[in-house]
PDB file of C-alpha atoms in Angstrom:
ATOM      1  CA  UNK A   1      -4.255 -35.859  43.926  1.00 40.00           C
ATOM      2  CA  UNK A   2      -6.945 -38.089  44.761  1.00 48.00           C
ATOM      3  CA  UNK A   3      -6.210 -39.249  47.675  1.00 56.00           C
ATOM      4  CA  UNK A   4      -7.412 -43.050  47.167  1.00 80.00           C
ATOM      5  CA  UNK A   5      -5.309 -43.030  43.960  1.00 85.00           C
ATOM      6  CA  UNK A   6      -2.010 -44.712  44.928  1.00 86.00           C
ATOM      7  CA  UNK A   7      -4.014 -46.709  47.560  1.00 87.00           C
ATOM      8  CA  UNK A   8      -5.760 -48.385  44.439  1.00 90.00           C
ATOM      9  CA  UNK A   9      -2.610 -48.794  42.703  1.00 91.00           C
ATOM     10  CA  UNK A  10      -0.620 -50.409  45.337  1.00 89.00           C
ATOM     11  CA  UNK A  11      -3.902 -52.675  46.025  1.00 92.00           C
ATOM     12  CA  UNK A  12      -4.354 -53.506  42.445  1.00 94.00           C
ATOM     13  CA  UNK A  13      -0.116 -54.324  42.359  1.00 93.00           C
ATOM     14  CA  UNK A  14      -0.687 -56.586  45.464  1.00 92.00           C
ATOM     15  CA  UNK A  15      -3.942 -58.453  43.620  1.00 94.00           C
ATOM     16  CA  UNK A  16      -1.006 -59.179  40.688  1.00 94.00           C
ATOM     17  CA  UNK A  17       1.106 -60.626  42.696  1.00 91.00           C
ATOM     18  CA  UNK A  18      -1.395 -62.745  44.322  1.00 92.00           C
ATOM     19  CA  UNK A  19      -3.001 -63.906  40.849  1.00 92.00           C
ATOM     20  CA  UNK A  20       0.625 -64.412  39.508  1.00 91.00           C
ATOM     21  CA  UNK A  21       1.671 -66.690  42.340  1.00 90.00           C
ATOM     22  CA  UNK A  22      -1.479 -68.994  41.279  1.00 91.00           C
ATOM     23  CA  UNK A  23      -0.557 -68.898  38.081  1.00 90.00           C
ATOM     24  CA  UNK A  24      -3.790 -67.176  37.037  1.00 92.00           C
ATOM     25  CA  UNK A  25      -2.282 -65.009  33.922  1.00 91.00           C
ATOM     26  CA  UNK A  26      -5.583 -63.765  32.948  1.00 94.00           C
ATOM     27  CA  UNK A  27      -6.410 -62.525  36.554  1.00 94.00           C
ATOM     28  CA  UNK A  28      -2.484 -60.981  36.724  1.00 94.00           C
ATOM     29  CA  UNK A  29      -3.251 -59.220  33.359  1.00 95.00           C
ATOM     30  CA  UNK A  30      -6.526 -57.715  34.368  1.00 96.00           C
ATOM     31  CA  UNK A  31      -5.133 -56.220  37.368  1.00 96.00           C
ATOM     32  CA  UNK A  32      -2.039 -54.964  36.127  1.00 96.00           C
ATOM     33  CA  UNK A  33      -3.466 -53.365  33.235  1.00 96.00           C
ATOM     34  CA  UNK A  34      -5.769 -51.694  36.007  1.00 96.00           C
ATOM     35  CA  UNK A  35      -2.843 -50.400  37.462  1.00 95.00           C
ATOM     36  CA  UNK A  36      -0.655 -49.002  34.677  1.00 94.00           C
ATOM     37  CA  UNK A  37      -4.039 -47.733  33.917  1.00 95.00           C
ATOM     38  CA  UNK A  38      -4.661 -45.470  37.399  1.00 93.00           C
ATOM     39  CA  UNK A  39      -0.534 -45.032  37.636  1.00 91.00           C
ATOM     40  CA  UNK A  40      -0.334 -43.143  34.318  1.00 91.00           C
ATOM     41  CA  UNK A  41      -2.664 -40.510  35.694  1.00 89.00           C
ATOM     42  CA  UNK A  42      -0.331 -37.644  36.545  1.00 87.00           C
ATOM     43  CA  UNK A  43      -2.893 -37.112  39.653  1.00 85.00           C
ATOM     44  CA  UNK A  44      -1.976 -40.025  40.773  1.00 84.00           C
ATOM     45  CA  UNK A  45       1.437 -39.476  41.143  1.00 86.00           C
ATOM     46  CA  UNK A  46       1.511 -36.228  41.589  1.00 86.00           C
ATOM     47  CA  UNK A  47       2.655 -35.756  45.714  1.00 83.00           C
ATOM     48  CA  UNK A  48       5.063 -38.666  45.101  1.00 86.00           C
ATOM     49  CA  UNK A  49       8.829 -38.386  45.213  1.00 86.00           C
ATOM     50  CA  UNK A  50      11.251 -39.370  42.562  1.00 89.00           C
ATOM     51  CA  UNK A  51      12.425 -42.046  44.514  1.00 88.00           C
ATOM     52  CA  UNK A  52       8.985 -43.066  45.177  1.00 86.00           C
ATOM     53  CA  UNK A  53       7.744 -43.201  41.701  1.00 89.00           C
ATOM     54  CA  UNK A  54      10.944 -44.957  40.842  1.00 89.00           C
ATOM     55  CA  UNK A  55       9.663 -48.001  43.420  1.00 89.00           C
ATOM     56  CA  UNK A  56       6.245 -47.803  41.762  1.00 90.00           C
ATOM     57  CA  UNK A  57       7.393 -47.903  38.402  1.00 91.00           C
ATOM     58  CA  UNK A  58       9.865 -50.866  39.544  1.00 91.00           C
ATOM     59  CA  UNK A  59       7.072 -53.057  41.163  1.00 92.00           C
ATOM     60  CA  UNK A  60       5.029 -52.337  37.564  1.00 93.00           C
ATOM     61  CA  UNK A  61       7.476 -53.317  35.504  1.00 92.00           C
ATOM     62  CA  UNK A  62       8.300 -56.250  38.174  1.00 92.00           C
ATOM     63  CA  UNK A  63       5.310 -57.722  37.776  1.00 93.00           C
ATOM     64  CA  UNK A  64       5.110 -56.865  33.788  1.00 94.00           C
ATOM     65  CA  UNK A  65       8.031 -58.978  33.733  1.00 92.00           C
ATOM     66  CA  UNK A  66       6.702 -61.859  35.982  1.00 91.00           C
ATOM     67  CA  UNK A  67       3.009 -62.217  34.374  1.00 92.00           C
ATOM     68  CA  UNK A  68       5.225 -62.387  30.523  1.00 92.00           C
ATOM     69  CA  UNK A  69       7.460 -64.994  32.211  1.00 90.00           C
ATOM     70  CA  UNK A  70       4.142 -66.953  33.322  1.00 87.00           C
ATOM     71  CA  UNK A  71       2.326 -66.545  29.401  1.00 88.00           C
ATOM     72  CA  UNK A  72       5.787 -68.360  28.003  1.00 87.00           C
ATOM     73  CA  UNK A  73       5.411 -71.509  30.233  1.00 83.00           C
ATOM     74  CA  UNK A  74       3.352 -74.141  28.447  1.00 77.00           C
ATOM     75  CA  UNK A  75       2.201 -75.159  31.575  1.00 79.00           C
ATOM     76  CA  UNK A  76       1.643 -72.154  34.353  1.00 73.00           C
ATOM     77  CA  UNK A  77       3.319 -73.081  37.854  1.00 82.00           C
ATOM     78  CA  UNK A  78       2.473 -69.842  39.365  1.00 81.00           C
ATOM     79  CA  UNK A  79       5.056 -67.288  39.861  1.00 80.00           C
ATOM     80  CA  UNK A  80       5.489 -65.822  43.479  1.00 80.00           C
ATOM     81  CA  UNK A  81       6.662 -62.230  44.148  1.00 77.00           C
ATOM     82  CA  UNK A  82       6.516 -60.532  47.734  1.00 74.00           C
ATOM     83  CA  UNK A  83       7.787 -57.223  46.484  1.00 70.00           C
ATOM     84  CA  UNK A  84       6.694 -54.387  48.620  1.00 66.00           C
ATOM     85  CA  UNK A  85       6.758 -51.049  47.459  1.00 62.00           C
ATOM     86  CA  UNK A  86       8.704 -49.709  49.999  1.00 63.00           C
ATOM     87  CA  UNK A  87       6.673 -46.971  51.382  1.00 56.00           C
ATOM     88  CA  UNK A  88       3.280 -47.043  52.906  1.00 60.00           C
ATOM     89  CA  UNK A  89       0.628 -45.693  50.010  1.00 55.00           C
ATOM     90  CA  UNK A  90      -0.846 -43.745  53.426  1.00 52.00           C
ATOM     91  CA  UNK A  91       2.043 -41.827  54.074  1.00 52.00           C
ATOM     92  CA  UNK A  92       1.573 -40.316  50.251  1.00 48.00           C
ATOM     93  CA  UNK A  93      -2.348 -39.262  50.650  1.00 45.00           C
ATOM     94  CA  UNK A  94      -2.141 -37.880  54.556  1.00 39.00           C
TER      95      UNK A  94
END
């Protein structure tokens, strides 16, 4: 695995959040699709647990769920998530 792999992911996930919570859903797309892009990898994922990819795959479809909730308001109020994926990305690439 690349090492910087999951530390992208989890950084990209944590830009979503942040872009969702303005109500930005073109900034919360971009970044998630970034994501889901680098998570699909299998090299990415590859030294994680089942119970870690299960968190990752959570917070994905988390914030999936969050930035369609956000395109279906007429007018975007921002959506605020503080999920944390429950394991430090560092603890994966050491």
């Amino acid at each position: 695995m690349q090492p910087k792999s999951i530390h992208i992911v989890v950084d990209l996930l944590q830009e979503t959040q942040a872009e969702l919570g303005k109500g930005n859903s073109d900034g919360a797309r971009f970044f998630l699709d970034e994501a889901v892009r680098i998570a699909k990898n299998r090299a990415t994922t590859a030294q994680l647990d089942l119970e870690q990819k299960q968190q990752l795959y959570h917070w994905l479809g988390t914030c999936h769920d969050a930035l369609t909730q956000l395109q279906k308001q007429d007018e975007p109020k921002g959506i605020p998530l503080r999920l944390k994926i429950g394991w430090e990305a560092k603890q994966i690439a050491s």
